[in-house]
GROMACS .gro file of C-alpha atoms in nm:
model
   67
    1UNK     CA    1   0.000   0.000   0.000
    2UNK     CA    2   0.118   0.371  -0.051
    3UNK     CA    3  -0.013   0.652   0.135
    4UNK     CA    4   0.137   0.982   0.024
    5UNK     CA    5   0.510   0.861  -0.180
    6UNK     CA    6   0.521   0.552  -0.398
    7UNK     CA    7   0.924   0.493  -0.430
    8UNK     CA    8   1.020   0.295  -0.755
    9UNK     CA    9   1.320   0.104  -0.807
   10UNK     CA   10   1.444  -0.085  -1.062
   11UNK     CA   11   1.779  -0.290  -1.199
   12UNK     CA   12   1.821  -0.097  -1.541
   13UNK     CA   13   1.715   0.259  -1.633
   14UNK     CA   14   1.328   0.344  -1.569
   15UNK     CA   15   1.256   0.616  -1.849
   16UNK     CA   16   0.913   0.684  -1.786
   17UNK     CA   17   0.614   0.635  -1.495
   18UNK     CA   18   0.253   0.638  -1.570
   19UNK     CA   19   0.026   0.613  -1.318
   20UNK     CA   20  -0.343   0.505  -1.421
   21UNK     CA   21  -0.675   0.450  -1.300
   22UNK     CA   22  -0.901   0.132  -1.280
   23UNK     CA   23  -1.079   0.305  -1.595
   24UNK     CA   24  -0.770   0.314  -1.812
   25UNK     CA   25  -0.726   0.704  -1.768
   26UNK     CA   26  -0.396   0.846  -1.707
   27UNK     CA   27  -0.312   1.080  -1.404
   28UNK     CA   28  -0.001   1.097  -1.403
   29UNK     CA   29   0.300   1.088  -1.601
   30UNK     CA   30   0.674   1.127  -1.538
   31UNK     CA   31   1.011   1.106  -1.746
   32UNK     CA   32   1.306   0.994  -1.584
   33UNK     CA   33   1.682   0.864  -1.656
   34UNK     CA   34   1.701   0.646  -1.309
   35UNK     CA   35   1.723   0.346  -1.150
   36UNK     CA   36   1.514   0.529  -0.891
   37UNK     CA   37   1.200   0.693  -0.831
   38UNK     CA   38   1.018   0.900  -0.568
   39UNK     CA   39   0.692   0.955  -0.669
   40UNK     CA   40   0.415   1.211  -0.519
   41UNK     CA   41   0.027   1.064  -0.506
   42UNK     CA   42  -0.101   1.245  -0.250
   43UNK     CA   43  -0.346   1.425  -0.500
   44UNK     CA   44  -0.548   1.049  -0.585
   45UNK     CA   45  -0.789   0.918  -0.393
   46UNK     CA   46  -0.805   0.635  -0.189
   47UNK     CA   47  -0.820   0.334  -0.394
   48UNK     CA   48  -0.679   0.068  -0.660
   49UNK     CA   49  -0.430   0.199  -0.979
   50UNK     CA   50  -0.158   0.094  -1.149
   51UNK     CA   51   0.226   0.228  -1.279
   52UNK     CA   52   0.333   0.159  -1.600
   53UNK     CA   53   0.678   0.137  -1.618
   54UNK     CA   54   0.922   0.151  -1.938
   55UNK     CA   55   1.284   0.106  -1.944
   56UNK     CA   56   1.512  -0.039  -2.222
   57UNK     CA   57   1.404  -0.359  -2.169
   58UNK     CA   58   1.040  -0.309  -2.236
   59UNK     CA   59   0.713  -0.204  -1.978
   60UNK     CA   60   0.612  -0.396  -1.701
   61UNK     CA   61   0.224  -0.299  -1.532
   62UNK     CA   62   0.234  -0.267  -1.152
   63UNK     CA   63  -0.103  -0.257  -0.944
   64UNK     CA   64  -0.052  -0.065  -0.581
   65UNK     CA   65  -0.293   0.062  -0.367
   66UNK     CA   66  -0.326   0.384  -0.255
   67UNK     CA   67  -0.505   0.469   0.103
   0.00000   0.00000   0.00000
């Protein structure tokens, strides 16, 4: 669960975060050039989303919750 940060990490390069509701609509989105990631979600709501993350090596979908 994440309350206010969600902190990404990952073995190669993350270049970009997208964090999306249950509905497929995007409410957030972040570039990047790190291995690490801090994010602020303290603006959504209390419930179920998910991060799609990209790197070289292709995107991998995430669910969190957020409370």
């Amino acid at each position: 669960p994440v309350n206010n940060l969600m902190n990404v990490e990952a073995a190669e390069p993350i270049t970009s975060i997208e964090l999306i509701n249950v509905l497929g609509q995007s409410l957030q989105f972040h570039l990047l050039e790190s291995n690490r990631a801090q994010l602020d979600v303290s603006s959504l709501s209390a419930g179920n989303y998910f991060a799609r993350i990209t790197s070289e090596n292709g995107v991998k979908i995430v669910q969190f919750v957020k409370y």
